[in-house]
Coordinates of C-alpha atoms and ligand atoms in Angstrom, one line a residue:
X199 CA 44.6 7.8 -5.7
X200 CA 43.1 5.0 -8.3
X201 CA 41.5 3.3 -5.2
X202 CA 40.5 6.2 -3.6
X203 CA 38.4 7.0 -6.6
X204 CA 37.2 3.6 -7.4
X205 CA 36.1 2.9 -3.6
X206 CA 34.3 6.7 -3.8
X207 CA 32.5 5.2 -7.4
X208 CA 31.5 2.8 -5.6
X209 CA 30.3 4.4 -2.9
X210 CA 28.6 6.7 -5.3
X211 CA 26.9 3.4 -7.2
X212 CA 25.8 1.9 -3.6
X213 CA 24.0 5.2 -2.8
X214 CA 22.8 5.8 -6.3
X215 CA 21.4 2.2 -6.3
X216 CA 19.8 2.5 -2.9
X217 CA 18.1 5.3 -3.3
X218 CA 17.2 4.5 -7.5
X219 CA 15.8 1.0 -5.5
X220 CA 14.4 3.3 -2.6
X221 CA 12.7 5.7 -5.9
X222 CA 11.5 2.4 -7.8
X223 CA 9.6 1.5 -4.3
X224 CA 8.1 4.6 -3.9
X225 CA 6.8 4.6 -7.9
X226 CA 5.3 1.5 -7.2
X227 CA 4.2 1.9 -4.4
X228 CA 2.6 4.7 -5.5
X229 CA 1.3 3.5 -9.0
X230 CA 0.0 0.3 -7.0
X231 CA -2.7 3.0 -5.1
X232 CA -6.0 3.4 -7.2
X233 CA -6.9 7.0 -6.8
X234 CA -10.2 9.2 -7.3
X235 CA -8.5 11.8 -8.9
X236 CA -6.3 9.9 -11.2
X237 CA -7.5 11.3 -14.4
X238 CA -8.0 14.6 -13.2
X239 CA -4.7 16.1 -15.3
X240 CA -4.3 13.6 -17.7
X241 CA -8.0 13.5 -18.7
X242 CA -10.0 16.0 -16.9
X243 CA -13.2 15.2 -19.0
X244 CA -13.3 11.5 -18.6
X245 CA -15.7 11.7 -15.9
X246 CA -18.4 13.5 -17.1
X247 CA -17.8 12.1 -20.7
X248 CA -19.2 8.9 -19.2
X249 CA -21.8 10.1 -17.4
X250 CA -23.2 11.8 -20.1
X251 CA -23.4 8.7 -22.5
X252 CA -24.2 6.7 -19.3
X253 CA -27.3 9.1 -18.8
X254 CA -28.1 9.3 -22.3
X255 CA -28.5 5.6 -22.8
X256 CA -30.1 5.2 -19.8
X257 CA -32.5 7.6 -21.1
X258 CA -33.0 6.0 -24.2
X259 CA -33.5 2.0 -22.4
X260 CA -33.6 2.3 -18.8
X261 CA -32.6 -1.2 -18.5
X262 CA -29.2 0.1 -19.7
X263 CA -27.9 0.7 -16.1
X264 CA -28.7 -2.9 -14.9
X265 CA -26.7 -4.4 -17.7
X266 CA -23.7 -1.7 -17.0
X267 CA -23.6 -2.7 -13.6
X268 CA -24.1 -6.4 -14.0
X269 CA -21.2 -5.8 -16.4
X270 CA -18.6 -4.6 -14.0
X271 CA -20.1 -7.3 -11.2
X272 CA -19.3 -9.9 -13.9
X273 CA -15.4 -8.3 -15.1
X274 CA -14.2 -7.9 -11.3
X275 CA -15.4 -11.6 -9.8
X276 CA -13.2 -13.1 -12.8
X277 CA -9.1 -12.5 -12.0
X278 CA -10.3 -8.8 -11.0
X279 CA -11.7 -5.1 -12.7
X280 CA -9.7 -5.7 -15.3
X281 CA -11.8 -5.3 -18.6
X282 CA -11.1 -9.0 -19.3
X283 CA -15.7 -9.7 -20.1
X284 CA -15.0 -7.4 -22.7
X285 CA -12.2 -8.9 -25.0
X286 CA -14.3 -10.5 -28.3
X287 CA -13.4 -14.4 -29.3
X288 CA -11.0 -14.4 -32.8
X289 CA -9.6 -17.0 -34.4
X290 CA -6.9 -17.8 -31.6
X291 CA -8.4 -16.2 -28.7
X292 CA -11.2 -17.5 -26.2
X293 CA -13.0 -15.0 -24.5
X294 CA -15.1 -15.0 -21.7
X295 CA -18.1 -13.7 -23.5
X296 CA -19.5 -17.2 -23.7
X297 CA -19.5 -18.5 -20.4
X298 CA -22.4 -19.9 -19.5
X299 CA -23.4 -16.8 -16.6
X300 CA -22.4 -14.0 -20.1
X301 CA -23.7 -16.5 -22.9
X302 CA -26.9 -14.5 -24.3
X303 CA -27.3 -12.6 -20.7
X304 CA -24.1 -9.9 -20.0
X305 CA -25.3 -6.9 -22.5
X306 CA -24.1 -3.2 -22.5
X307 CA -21.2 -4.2 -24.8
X308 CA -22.0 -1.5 -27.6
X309 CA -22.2 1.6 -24.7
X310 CA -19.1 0.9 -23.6
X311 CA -17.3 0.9 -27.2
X312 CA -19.2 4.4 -27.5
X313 CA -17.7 5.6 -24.0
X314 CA -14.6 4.5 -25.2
X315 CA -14.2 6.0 -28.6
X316 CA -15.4 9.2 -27.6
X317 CA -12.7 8.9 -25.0
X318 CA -10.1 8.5 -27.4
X319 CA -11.1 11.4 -29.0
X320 CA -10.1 13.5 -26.4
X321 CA -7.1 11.6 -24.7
X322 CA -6.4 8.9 -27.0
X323 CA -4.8 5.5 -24.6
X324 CA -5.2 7.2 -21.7
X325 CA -8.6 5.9 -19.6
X326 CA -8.9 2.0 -19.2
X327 CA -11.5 0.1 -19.7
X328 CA -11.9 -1.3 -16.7
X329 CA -12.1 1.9 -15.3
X330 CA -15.0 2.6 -17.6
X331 CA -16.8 -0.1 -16.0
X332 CA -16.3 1.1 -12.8
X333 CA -17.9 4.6 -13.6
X334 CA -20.5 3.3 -16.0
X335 CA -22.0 1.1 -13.0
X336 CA -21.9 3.8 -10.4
X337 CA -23.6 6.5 -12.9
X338 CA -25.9 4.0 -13.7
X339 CA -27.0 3.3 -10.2
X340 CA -27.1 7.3 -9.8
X341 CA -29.1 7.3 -13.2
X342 CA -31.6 5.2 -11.7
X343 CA -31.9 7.0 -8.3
X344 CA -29.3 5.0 -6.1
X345 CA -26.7 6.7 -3.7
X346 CA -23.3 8.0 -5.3
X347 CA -20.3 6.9 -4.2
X348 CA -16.8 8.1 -4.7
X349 CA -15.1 5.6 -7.6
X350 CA -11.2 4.3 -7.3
X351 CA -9.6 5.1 -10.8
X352 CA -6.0 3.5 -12.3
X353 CA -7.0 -0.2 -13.1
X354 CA -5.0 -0.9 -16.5
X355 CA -6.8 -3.4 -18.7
X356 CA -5.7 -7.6 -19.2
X357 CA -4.0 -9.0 -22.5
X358 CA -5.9 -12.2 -20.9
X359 CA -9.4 -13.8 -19.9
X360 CA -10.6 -16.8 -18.7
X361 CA -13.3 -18.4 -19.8
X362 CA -12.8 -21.4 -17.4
X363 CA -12.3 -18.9 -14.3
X364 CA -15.8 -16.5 -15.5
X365 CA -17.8 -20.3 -15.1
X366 CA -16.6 -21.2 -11.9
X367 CA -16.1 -17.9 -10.0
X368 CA -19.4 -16.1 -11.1
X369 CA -22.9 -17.4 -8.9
X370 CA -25.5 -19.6 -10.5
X371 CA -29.2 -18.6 -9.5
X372 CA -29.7 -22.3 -8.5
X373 CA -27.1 -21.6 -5.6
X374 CA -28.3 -22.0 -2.2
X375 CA -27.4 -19.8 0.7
X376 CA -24.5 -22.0 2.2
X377 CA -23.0 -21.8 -1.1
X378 CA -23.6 -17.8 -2.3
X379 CA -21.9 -17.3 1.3
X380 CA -18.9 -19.2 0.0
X381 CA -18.4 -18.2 -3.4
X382 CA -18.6 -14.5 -1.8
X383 CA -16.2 -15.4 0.7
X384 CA -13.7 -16.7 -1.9
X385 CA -14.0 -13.1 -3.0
X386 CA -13.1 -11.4 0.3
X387 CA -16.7 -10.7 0.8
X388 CA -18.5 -11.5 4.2
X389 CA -22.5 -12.1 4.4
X390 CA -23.5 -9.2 5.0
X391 CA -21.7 -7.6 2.2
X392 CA -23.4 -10.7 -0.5
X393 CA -26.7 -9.5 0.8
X394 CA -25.6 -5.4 0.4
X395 CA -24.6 -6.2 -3.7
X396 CA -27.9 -8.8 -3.9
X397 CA -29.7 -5.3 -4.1
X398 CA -28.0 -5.2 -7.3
X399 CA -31.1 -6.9 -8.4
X400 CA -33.3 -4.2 -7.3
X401 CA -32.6 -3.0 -10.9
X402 CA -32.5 -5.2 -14.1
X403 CA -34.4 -8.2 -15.9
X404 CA -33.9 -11.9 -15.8
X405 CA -34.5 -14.6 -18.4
X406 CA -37.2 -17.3 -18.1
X407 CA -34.5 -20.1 -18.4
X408 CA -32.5 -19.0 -15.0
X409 CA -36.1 -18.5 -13.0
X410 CA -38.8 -21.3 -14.3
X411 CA -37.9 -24.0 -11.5
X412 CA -38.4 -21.5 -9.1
X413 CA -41.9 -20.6 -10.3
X414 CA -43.2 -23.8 -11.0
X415 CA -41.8 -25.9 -8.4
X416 CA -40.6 -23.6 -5.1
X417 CA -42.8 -23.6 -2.3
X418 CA -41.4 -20.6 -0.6
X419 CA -43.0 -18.8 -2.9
X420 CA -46.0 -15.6 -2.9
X421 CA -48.1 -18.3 -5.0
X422 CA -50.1 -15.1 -6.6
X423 CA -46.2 -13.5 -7.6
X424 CA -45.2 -17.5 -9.1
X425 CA -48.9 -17.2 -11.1
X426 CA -48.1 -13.9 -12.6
X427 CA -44.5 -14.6 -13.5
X428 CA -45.6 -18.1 -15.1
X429 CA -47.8 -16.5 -17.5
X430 CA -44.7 -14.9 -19.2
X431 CA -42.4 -18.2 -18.7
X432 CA -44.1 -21.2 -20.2
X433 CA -42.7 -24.5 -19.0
X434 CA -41.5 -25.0 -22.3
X435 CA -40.2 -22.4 -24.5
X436 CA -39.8 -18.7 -24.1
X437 CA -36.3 -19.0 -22.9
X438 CA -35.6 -15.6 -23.5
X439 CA -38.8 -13.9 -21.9
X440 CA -37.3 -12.0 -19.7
X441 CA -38.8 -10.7 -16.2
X442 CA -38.1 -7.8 -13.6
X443 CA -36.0 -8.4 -11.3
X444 CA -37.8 -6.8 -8.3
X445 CA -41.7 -4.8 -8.6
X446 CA -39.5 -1.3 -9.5
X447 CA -36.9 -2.6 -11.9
X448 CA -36.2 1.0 -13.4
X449 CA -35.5 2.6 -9.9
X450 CA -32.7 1.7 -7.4
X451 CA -34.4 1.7 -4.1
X452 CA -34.9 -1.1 -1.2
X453 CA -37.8 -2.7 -3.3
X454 CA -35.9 -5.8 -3.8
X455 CA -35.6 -6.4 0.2
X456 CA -39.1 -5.7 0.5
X457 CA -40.2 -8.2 -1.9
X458 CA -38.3 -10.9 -0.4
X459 CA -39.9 -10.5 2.8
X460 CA -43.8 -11.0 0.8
X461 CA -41.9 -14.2 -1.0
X462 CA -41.5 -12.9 -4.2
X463 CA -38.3 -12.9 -4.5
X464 CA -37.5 -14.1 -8.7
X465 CA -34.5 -16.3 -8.7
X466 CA -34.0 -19.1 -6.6
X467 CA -30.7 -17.4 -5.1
X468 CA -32.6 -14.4 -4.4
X469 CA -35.0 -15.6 -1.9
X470 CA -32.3 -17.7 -0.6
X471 CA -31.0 -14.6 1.2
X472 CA -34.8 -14.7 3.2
X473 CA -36.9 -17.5 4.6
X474 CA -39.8 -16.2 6.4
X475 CA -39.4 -18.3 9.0
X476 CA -37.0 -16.4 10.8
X477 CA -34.3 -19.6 10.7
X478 CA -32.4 -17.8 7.7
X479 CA -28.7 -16.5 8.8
X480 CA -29.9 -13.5 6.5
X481 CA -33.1 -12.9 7.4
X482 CA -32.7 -9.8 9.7
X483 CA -30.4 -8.0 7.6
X484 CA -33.1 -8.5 4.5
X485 CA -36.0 -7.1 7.1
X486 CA -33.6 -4.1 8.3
X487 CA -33.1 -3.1 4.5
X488 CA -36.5 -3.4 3.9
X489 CA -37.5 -1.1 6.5
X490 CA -34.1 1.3 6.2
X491 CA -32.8 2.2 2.9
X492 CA -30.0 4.4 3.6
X493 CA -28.6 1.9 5.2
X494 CA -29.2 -0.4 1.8
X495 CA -27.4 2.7 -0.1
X496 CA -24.6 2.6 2.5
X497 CA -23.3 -0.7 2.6
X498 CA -24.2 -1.0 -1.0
X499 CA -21.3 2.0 -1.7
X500 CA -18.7 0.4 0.4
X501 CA -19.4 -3.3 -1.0
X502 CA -18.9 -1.2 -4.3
X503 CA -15.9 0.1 -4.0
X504 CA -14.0 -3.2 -2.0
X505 CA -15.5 -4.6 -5.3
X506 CA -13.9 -2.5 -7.6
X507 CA -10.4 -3.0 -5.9
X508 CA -10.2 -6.9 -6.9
X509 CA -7.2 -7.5 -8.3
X510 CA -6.4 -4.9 -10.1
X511 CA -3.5 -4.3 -12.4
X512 CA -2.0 -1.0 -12.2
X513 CA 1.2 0.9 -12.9
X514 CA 2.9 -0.5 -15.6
X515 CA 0.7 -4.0 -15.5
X516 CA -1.6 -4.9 -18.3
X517 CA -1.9 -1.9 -21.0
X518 CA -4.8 0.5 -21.3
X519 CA -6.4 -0.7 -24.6
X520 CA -7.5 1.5 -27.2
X521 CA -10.7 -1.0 -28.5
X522 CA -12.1 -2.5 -25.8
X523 CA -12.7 -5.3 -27.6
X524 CA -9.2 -6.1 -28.6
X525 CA -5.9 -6.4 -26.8
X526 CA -3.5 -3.7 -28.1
X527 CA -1.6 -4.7 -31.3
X528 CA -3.8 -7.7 -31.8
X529 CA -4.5 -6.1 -35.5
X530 CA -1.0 -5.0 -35.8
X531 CA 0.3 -8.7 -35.2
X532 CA -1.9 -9.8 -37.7
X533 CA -0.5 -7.6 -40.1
X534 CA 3.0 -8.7 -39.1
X535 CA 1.9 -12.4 -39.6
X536 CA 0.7 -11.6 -43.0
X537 CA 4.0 -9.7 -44.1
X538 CA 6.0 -12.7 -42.8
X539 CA 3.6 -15.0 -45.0
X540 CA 4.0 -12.7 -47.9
X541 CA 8.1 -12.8 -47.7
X542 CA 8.1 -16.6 -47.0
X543 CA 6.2 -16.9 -50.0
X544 CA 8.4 -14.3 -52.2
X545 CA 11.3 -16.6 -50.7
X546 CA 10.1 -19.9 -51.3
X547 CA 9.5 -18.8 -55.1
Ligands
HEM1384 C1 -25.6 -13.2 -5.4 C2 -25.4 -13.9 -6.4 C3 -25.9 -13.5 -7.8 C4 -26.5 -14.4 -8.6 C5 -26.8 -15.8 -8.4 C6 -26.9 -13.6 -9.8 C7 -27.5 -14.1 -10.9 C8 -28.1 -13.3 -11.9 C9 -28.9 -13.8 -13.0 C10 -29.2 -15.3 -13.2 C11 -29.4 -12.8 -13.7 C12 -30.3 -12.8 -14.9 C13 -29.4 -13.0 -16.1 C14 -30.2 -13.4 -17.4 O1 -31.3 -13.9 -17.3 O2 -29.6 -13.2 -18.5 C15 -28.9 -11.6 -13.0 C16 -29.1 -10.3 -13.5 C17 -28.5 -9.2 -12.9 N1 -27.5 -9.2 -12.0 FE1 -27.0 -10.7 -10.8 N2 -26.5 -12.3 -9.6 C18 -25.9 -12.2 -8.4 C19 -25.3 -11.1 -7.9 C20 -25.2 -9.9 -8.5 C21 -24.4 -8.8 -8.1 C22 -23.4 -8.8 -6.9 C23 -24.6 -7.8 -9.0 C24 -24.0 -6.4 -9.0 C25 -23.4 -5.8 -8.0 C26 -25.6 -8.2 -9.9 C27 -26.2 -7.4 -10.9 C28 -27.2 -7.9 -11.7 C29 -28.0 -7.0 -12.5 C30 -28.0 -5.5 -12.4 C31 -28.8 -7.8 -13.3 C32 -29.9 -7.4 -14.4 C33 -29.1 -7.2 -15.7 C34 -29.9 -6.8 -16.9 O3 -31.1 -6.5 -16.7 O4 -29.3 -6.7 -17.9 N3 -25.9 -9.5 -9.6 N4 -28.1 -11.9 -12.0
NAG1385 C1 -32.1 2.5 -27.6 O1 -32.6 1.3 -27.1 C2 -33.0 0.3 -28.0 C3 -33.7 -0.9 -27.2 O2 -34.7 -0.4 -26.4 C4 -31.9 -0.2 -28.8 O3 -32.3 -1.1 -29.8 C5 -31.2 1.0 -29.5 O4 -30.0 0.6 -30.1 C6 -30.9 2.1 -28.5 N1 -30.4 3.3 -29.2 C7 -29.3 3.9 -28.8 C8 -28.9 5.1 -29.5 O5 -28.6 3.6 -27.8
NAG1386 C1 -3.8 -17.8 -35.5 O1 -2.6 -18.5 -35.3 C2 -2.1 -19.2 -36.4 C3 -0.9 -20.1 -36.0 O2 -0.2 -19.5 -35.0 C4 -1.8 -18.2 -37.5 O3 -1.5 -18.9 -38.7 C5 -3.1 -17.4 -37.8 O4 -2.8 -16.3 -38.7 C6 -3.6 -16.8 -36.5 N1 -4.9 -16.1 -36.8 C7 -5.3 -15.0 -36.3 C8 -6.7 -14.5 -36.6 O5 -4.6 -14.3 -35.5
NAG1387 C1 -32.2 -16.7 -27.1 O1 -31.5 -15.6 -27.7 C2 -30.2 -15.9 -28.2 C3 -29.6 -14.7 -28.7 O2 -29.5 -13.8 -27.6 C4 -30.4 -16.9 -29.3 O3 -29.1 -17.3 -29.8 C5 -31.1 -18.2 -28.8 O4 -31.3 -19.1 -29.9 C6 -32.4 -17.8 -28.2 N1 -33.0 -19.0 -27.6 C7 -34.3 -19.3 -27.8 C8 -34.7 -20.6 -27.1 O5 -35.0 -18.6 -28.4
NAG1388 C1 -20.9 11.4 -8.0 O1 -19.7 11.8 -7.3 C2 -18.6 12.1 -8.1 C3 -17.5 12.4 -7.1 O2 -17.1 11.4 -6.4 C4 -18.9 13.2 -9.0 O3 -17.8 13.4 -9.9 C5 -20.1 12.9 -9.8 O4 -20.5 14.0 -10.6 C6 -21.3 12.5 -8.9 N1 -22.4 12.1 -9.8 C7 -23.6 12.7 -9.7 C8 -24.6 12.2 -10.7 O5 -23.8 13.6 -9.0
NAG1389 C1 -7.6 -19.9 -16.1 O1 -7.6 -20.0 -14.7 C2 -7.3 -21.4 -14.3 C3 -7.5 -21.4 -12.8 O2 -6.8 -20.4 -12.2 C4 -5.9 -21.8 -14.7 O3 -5.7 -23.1 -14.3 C5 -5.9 -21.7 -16.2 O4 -4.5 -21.9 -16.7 C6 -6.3 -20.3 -16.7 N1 -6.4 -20.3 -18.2 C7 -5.9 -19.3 -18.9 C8 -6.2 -19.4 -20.4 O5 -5.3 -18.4 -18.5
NAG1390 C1 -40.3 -29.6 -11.3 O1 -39.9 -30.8 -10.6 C2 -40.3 -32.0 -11.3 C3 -40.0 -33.1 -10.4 O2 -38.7 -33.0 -9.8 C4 -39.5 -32.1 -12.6 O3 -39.8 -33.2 -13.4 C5 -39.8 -30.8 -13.5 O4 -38.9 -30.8 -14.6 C6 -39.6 -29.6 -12.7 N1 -40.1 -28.4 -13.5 C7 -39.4 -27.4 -13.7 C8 -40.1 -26.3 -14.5 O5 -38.3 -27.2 -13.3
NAG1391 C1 -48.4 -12.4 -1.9 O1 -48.6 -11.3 -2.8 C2 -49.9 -10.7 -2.7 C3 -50.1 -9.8 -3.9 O2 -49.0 -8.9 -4.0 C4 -49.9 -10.0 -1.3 O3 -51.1 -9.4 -1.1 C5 -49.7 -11.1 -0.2 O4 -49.6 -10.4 1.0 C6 -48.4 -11.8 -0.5 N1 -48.3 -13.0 0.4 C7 -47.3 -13.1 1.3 C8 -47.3 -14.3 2.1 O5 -46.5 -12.2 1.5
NAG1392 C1 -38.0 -22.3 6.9 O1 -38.0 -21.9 5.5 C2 -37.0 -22.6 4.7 C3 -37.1 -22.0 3.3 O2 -38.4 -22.0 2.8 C4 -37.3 -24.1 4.8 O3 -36.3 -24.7 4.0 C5 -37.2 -24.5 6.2 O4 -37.6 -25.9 6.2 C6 -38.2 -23.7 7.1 N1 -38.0 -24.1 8.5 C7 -39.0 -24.2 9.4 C8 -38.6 -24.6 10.7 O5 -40.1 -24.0 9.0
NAG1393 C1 -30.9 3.6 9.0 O1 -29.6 3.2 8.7 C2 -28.7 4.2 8.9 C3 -27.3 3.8 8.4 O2 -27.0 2.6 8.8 C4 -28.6 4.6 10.4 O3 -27.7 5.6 10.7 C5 -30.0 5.0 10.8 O4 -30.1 5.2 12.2 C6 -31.1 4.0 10.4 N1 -32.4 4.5 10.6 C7 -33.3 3.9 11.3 C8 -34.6 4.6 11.4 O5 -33.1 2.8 11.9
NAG1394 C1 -9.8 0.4 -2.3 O1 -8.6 0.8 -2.8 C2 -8.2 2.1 -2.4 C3 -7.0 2.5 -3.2 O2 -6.2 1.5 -3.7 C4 -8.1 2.2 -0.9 O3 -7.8 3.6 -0.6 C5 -9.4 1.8 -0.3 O4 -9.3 1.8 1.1 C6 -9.9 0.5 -0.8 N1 -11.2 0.3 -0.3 C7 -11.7 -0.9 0.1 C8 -13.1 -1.0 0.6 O5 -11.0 -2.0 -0.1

């Protein structure tokens, strides 16, 4: 009788673990999945509470949705969409705010801390950061007149960055094309999708600093372009200037490609992507965007959303932060180490 029961236990506990183990696969498989709709119940106005602000700033500084996109390029090539570009430096914590591709460059910051706390207005610790990112740079490119694209929602956001990681894994404009087509790889990313996300830069500015050896001493460039652009970027000084990125940096179009082909492409790594001589591995993709921009807008969307599936912690990894800035209880250990100071002190006296 007694082992009749215990072998029908454990029966019970084999096919109670098996399928608990069988349940825990399906949650995580299932909580491993980003999804479009996954705020739709638990935060059905997330969406257009971003767009709104996204619009609005926009609005107010249309270079707004270059430095919201730039900002998501620059979270998701460091250990993945994770939110990590936006954690602040403290006292015991480095940052990846100042790398040398962020340092004085990466900008947005404030419009996301706005997305944020209006967020957690509505559904307080509910929509990540990361994910913010992700649908602040696609209603940014719609803001400015690119293609929309359906965004992949459930990253979680990092207790870490990497400040080492966001200066090697993020490309230089002094990179030439052999070496763009590797870091991309390293990413996943083949060359035609480096040249799709290059049309990032039909939108956006770029300091003096990261262009003046182009425009002074490049000889495949439109030498009336390298005039103009000197006149704003002395060889000394005027770091900061800054510079459009393509001739229509407000709109999101195929003005970028264009401009390549005339040579006037602005950064070194730009016009890398197009020779003019026809001997560039890139140089018919550059022409075809040129002349076709839907199929710029296309490949753009898909190189997008591969891009916004790097790494990305979900389910119960990471923690969706309620400050962007901060990891969650970063305050509160604070406080904790000051109480333990405090009773150290009452005991030592
Ligand atoms: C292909 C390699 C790339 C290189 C070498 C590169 C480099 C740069 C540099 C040097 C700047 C100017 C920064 C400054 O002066 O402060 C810049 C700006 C920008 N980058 Fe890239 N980038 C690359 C790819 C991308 C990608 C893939 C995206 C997005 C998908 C992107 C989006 C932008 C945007 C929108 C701006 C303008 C930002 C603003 O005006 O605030 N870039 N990039
Ligand atoms: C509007 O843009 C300017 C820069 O052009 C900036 O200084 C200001 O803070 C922005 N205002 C708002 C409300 O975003
Ligand atoms: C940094 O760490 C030290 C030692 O672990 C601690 O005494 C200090 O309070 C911490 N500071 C902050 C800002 O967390
Ligand atoms: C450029 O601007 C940054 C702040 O964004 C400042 O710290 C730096 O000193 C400026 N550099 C020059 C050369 O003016
Ligand atoms: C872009 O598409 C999404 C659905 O994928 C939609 O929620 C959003 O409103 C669209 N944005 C615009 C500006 O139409
Ligand atoms: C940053 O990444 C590098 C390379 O993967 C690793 O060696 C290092 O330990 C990481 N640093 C931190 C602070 O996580
Ligand atoms: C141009 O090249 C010369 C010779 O290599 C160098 O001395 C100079 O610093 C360069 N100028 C700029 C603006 O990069
Ligand atoms: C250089 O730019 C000028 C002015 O925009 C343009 O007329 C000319 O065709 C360009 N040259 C080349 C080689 O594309
Ligand atoms: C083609 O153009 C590239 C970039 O300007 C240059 O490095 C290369 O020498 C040129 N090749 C020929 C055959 O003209
Ligand atoms: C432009 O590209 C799209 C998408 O790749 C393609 O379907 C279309 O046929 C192209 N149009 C022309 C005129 O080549
Ligand atoms: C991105 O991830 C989603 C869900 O995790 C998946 O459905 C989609 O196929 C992925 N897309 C790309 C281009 O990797």
């Amino acid at each position: 009788m007694s082992s009749f029961l215990s072998s029908s236990r454990s029966k019970f506990f084999i096919n109670f673990k098996l399928h608990f183990s069988l349940f825990l696969v399906l949650i995580g498989a299932a909580s491993a999945q980003l999804t479009p709709n996954f705020y739709s119940t638990s935060c059905p106005n997330a969406l257009s509470t971003i767009q709104s602000a996204v619009q609005s700033a926009v609005r107010n500084e249309s270079r707004m949705g270059a430095s919201l996109l730039r900002l998501h390029f620059h979270d998701c090539f460091v250990n993945g969409c994770d939110g990590s570009i936006l954690l602040d430096d403290t006292a015991n914590f480095t940052g990846e705010k100042t790398a040398v591709p962020n340092l004085n460059s990466v900008r947005g910051f404030e419009v996301i801390d706005t997305i944020k706390s209006q967020l957690e207005n509505v559904c307080a610790g509910v929509v990540s950061c990361a994910d913010i990112l992700a649908v602040a740079a696609r209603d940014s490119v719609v803001a400015l007149g690119g293609q929309n694209y359906t965004v992949q929602l459930g990253r979680r956001d990092s207790r870490t960055a990497n400040i080492s990681l966001a200066n090697s894994n993020l490309p230089a404009p002094t990179l030439n094309l052999n070496q763009l087509i590797s870091l991309f790889s390293n990413h996943g990313f083949n060359t035609q999708e480096l040249v799709a996300l290059s049309g990032a830069h039909t939108i956006g500015q770029a300091r003096c600093t990261t262009f003046r050896s182009r425009i002074y001493n490049e000889t495949n460039i439109n030498s009336t372009f390298a005039s103009s652009m000197q006149s704003n970027c002395p060889r000394t000084g005027g770091d900061n200037n800054t510079s459009p990125l393509d001739t229509t940096p407000t709109s999101f179009d195929n003005a970028y490609f264009t401009d390549l082909l005339s040579l006037k492409g602005l950064l070194h790594s730009d016009q890398q992507l197009f020779t003019g001589n026809g001997t560039g591995s890139t140089d018919s993709q550059v022409s075809s965007y040129s002349s076709n921009s839907s199929a710029f807008f296309t490949d753009f969307s898909n190189a997008m959303i591969k891009m916004g599936n790097l790494s990305v912690l979900t389910g119960t990894n990471g923690e969706v932060r309620t400050n962007c800035r901060k990891i969650n209880g970063a305050s509160l250990n604070l406080i904790d180490n000051k109480i333990v100071d405090l009773i150290t002190t009452l005991l030592d006296m």
